[in-house]
């Protein structure tokens, strides 16, 4: 399955979409919570791929009601920017290619089995992010407000913080 040709794909009123295969985003497309009411959820249990050179795609809301993104599979940002505007719980991997960006806004929790990989850029803005999994990222990390904690017990790569902006709390727990 895939999304392309711009625009948005909308989930409403507590809907849950589960990806267990390959889900490709190939254009500036957002999966949105479209209506007020109960938050909707996108559960990725397969492979989600972004390939939008110079573009921006992601998971958000046009109503202020959360659209949560949970990853138990693999997220691969090959080109462009992939945004997760609300929260999520993650046990799978996130891979960002050189020149691509993954942005986490809101509250995100990463279990011991999760992985943060790649040579691209991660942007962490607002909310709380708790990383307990493996940190194998060699690219830039930018934090813009909020709270970030990285547990380095599963980390084999130095953490390269490129920029702190706004009111940040950044904690690195070491063995």
PDB file of N, CA and C in Angstrom, residues 96-133:
ATOM      1  N   UNK A  96      17.126   6.593   9.490  1.00  0.00           N
ATOM      2  CA  UNK A  96      17.095   7.834   8.714  1.00  0.00           C
ATOM      3  C   UNK A  96      18.356   7.916   7.864  1.00  0.00           C
ATOM      4  N   UNK A  97      18.167   8.002   6.550  1.00  0.00           N
ATOM      5  CA  UNK A  97      19.289   8.059   5.614  1.00  0.00           C
ATOM      6  C   UNK A  97      19.933   9.443   5.637  1.00  0.00           C
ATOM      7  N   UNK A  98      21.180   9.502   5.234  1.00  0.00           N
ATOM      8  CA  UNK A  98      21.886  10.767   5.109  1.00  0.00           C
ATOM      9  C   UNK A  98      21.076  11.701   4.203  1.00  0.00           C
ATOM     10  N   UNK A  99      20.816  12.934   4.667  1.00  0.00           N
ATOM     11  CA  UNK A  99      20.021  13.888   3.912  1.00  0.00           C
ATOM     12  C   UNK A  99      18.545  13.868   4.250  1.00  0.00           C
ATOM     13  N   UNK A 100      18.076  12.858   4.966  1.00  0.00           N
ATOM     14  CA  UNK A 100      16.670  12.753   5.381  1.00  0.00           C
ATOM     15  C   UNK A 100      16.546  13.171   6.845  1.00  0.00           C
ATOM     16  N   UNK A 101      15.289  13.404   7.290  1.00  0.00           N
ATOM     17  CA  UNK A 101      15.019  13.830   8.666  1.00  0.00           C
ATOM     18  C   UNK A 101      13.814  13.078   9.212  1.00  0.00           C
ATOM     19  N   UNK A 102      13.906  12.672  10.480  1.00  0.00           N
ATOM     20  CA  UNK A 102      12.751  12.180  11.233  1.00  0.00           C
ATOM     21  C   UNK A 102      12.561  13.118  12.408  1.00  0.00           C
ATOM     22  N   UNK A 103      11.318  13.624  12.567  1.00  0.00           N
ATOM     23  CA  UNK A 103      11.012  14.560  13.637  1.00  0.00           C
ATOM     24  C   UNK A 103       9.965  13.957  14.570  1.00  0.00           C
ATOM     25  N   UNK A 104      10.293  13.922  15.874  1.00  0.00           N
ATOM     26  CA  UNK A 104       9.368  13.459  16.907  1.00  0.00           C
ATOM     27  C   UNK A 104       8.890  14.663  17.709  1.00  0.00           C
ATOM     28  N   UNK A 105       7.581  14.910  17.714  1.00  0.00           N
ATOM     29  CA  UNK A 105       6.962  15.909  18.566  1.00  0.00           C
ATOM     30  C   UNK A 105       6.051  15.166  19.520  1.00  0.00           C
ATOM     31  N   UNK A 106       5.781  15.739  20.678  1.00  0.00           N
ATOM     32  CA  UNK A 106       4.892  15.079  21.625  1.00  0.00           C
ATOM     33  C   UNK A 106       5.630  14.054  22.460  1.00  0.00           C
ATOM     34  N   UNK A 107       4.865  13.175  23.108  1.00  0.00           N
ATOM     35  CA  UNK A 107       5.422  12.191  24.038  1.00  0.00           C
ATOM     36  C   UNK A 107       5.651  10.861  23.335  1.00  0.00           C
ATOM     37  N   UNK A 108       6.904  10.408  23.323  1.00  0.00           N
ATOM     38  CA  UNK A 108       7.274   9.147  22.684  1.00  0.00           C
ATOM     39  C   UNK A 108       8.094   8.320  23.658  1.00  0.00           C
ATOM     40  N   UNK A 109       7.786   7.023  23.726  1.00  0.00           N
ATOM     41  CA  UNK A 109       8.488   6.100  24.598  1.00  0.00           C
ATOM     42  C   UNK A 109       9.085   4.978  23.754  1.00  0.00           C
ATOM     43  N   UNK A 110      10.380   4.726  23.915  1.00  0.00           N
ATOM     44  CA  UNK A 110      11.115   3.731  23.133  1.00  0.00           C
ATOM     45  C   UNK A 110      11.585   2.625  24.072  1.00  0.00           C
ATOM     46  N   UNK A 111      11.124   1.387  23.824  1.00  0.00           N
ATOM     47  CA  UNK A 111      11.445   0.261  24.705  1.00  0.00           C
ATOM     48  C   UNK A 111      12.880  -0.211  24.487  1.00  0.00           C
ATOM     49  N   UNK A 112      13.295  -1.187  25.306  1.00  0.00           N
ATOM     50  CA  UNK A 112      14.647  -1.744  25.201  1.00  0.00           C
ATOM     51  C   UNK A 112      14.925  -2.368  23.840  1.00  0.00           C
ATOM     52  N   UNK A 113      13.892  -2.852  23.153  1.00  0.00           N
ATOM     53  CA  UNK A 113      14.099  -3.505  21.861  1.00  0.00           C
ATOM     54  C   UNK A 113      14.106  -2.518  20.684  1.00  0.00           C
ATOM     55  N   UNK A 114      13.827  -1.243  20.937  1.00  0.00           N
ATOM     56  CA  UNK A 114      13.790  -0.250  19.860  1.00  0.00           C
ATOM     57  C   UNK A 114      15.206   0.101  19.400  1.00  0.00           C
ATOM     58  N   UNK A 115      15.280   0.653  18.182  1.00  0.00           N
ATOM     59  CA  UNK A 115      16.573   1.063  17.620  1.00  0.00           C
ATOM     60  C   UNK A 115      16.426   2.408  16.917  1.00  0.00           C
ATOM     61  N   UNK A 116      17.400   3.287  17.140  1.00  0.00           N
ATOM     62  CA  UNK A 116      17.506   4.563  16.435  1.00  0.00           C
ATOM     63  C   UNK A 116      18.773   4.469  15.590  1.00  0.00           C
ATOM     64  N   UNK A 117      18.598   4.449  14.263  1.00  0.00           N
ATOM     65  CA  UNK A 117      19.716   4.184  13.345  1.00  0.00           C
ATOM     66  C   UNK A 117      19.815   5.260  12.273  1.00  0.00           C
ATOM     67  N   UNK A 118      20.955   5.265  11.574  1.00  0.00           N
ATOM     68  CA  UNK A 118      21.102   6.066  10.370  1.00  0.00           C
ATOM     69  C   UNK A 118      22.083   7.200  10.492  1.00  0.00           C
ATOM     70  N   UNK A 119      22.310   7.863   9.354  1.00  0.00           N
ATOM     71  CA  UNK A 119      23.270   8.964   9.256  1.00  0.00           C
ATOM     72  C   UNK A 119      22.577  10.295   8.984  1.00  0.00           C
ATOM     73  N   UNK A 120      21.247  10.312   8.953  1.00  0.00           N
ATOM     74  CA  UNK A 120      20.496  11.541   8.708  1.00  0.00           C
ATOM     75  C   UNK A 120      20.290  12.318   9.994  1.00  0.00           C
ATOM     76  N   UNK A 121      19.226  13.119  10.040  1.00  0.00           N
ATOM     77  CA  UNK A 121      18.957  14.017  11.163  1.00  0.00           C
ATOM     78  C   UNK A 121      17.709  13.574  11.918  1.00  0.00           C
ATOM     79  N   UNK A 122      17.792  13.602  13.241  1.00  0.00           N
ATOM     80  CA  UNK A 122      16.629  13.446  14.100  1.00  0.00           C
ATOM     81  C   UNK A 122      16.376  14.792  14.772  1.00  0.00           C
ATOM     82  N   UNK A 123      15.112  15.241  14.768  1.00  0.00           N
ATOM     83  CA  UNK A 123      14.702  16.463  15.443  1.00  0.00           C
ATOM     84  C   UNK A 123      13.692  16.069  16.515  1.00  0.00           C
ATOM     85  N   UNK A 124      13.945  16.490  17.756  1.00  0.00           N
ATOM     86  CA  UNK A 124      13.077  16.181  18.897  1.00  0.00           C
ATOM     87  C   UNK A 124      12.516  17.500  19.401  1.00  0.00           C
ATOM     88  N   UNK A 125      11.192  17.687  19.323  1.00  0.00           N
ATOM     89  CA  UNK A 125      10.628  18.981  19.716  1.00  0.00           C
ATOM     90  C   UNK A 125       9.383  18.799  20.568  1.00  0.00           C
ATOM     91  N   UNK A 126       9.330  19.550  21.669  1.00  0.00           N
ATOM     92  CA  UNK A 126       8.188  19.518  22.567  1.00  0.00           C
ATOM     93  C   UNK A 126       7.962  18.147  23.161  1.00  0.00           C
ATOM     94  N   UNK A 127       7.210  18.058  24.224  1.00  0.00           N
ATOM     95  CA  UNK A 127       6.860  16.767  24.800  1.00  0.00           C
ATOM     96  C   UNK A 127       8.030  16.088  25.488  1.00  0.00           C
ATOM     97  N   UNK A 128       7.827  14.807  25.779  1.00  0.00           N
ATOM     98  CA  UNK A 128       8.831  13.987  26.457  1.00  0.00           C
ATOM     99  C   UNK A 128       9.205  12.814  25.571  1.00  0.00           C
ATOM    100  N   UNK A 129      10.491  12.550  25.454  1.00  0.00           N
ATOM    101  CA  UNK A 129      10.987  11.391  24.717  1.00  0.00           C
ATOM    102  C   UNK A 129      11.924  10.609  25.622  1.00  0.00           C
ATOM    103  N   UNK A 130      11.622   9.326  25.796  1.00  0.00           N
ATOM    104  CA  UNK A 130      12.428   8.450  26.637  1.00  0.00           C
ATOM    105  C   UNK A 130      12.956   7.327  25.734  1.00  0.00           C
ATOM    106  N   UNK A 131      14.273   7.284  25.530  1.00  0.00           N
ATOM    107  CA  UNK A 131      14.910   6.284  24.670  1.00  0.00           C
ATOM    108  C   UNK A 131      15.594   5.245  25.548  1.00  0.00           C
ATOM    109  N   UNK A 132      15.114   3.998  25.509  1.00  0.00           N
ATOM    110  CA  UNK A 132      15.725   2.912  26.269  1.00  0.00           C
ATOM    111  C   UNK A 132      16.381   1.875  25.365  1.00  0.00           C
ATOM    112  N   UNK A 133      16.234   2.004  24.087  1.00  0.00           N
ATOM    113  CA  UNK A 133      16.754   1.014  23.146  1.00  0.00           C
ATOM    114  C   UNK A 133      18.151   1.349  22.664  1.00  0.00           C
TER     115      UNK A 133
END
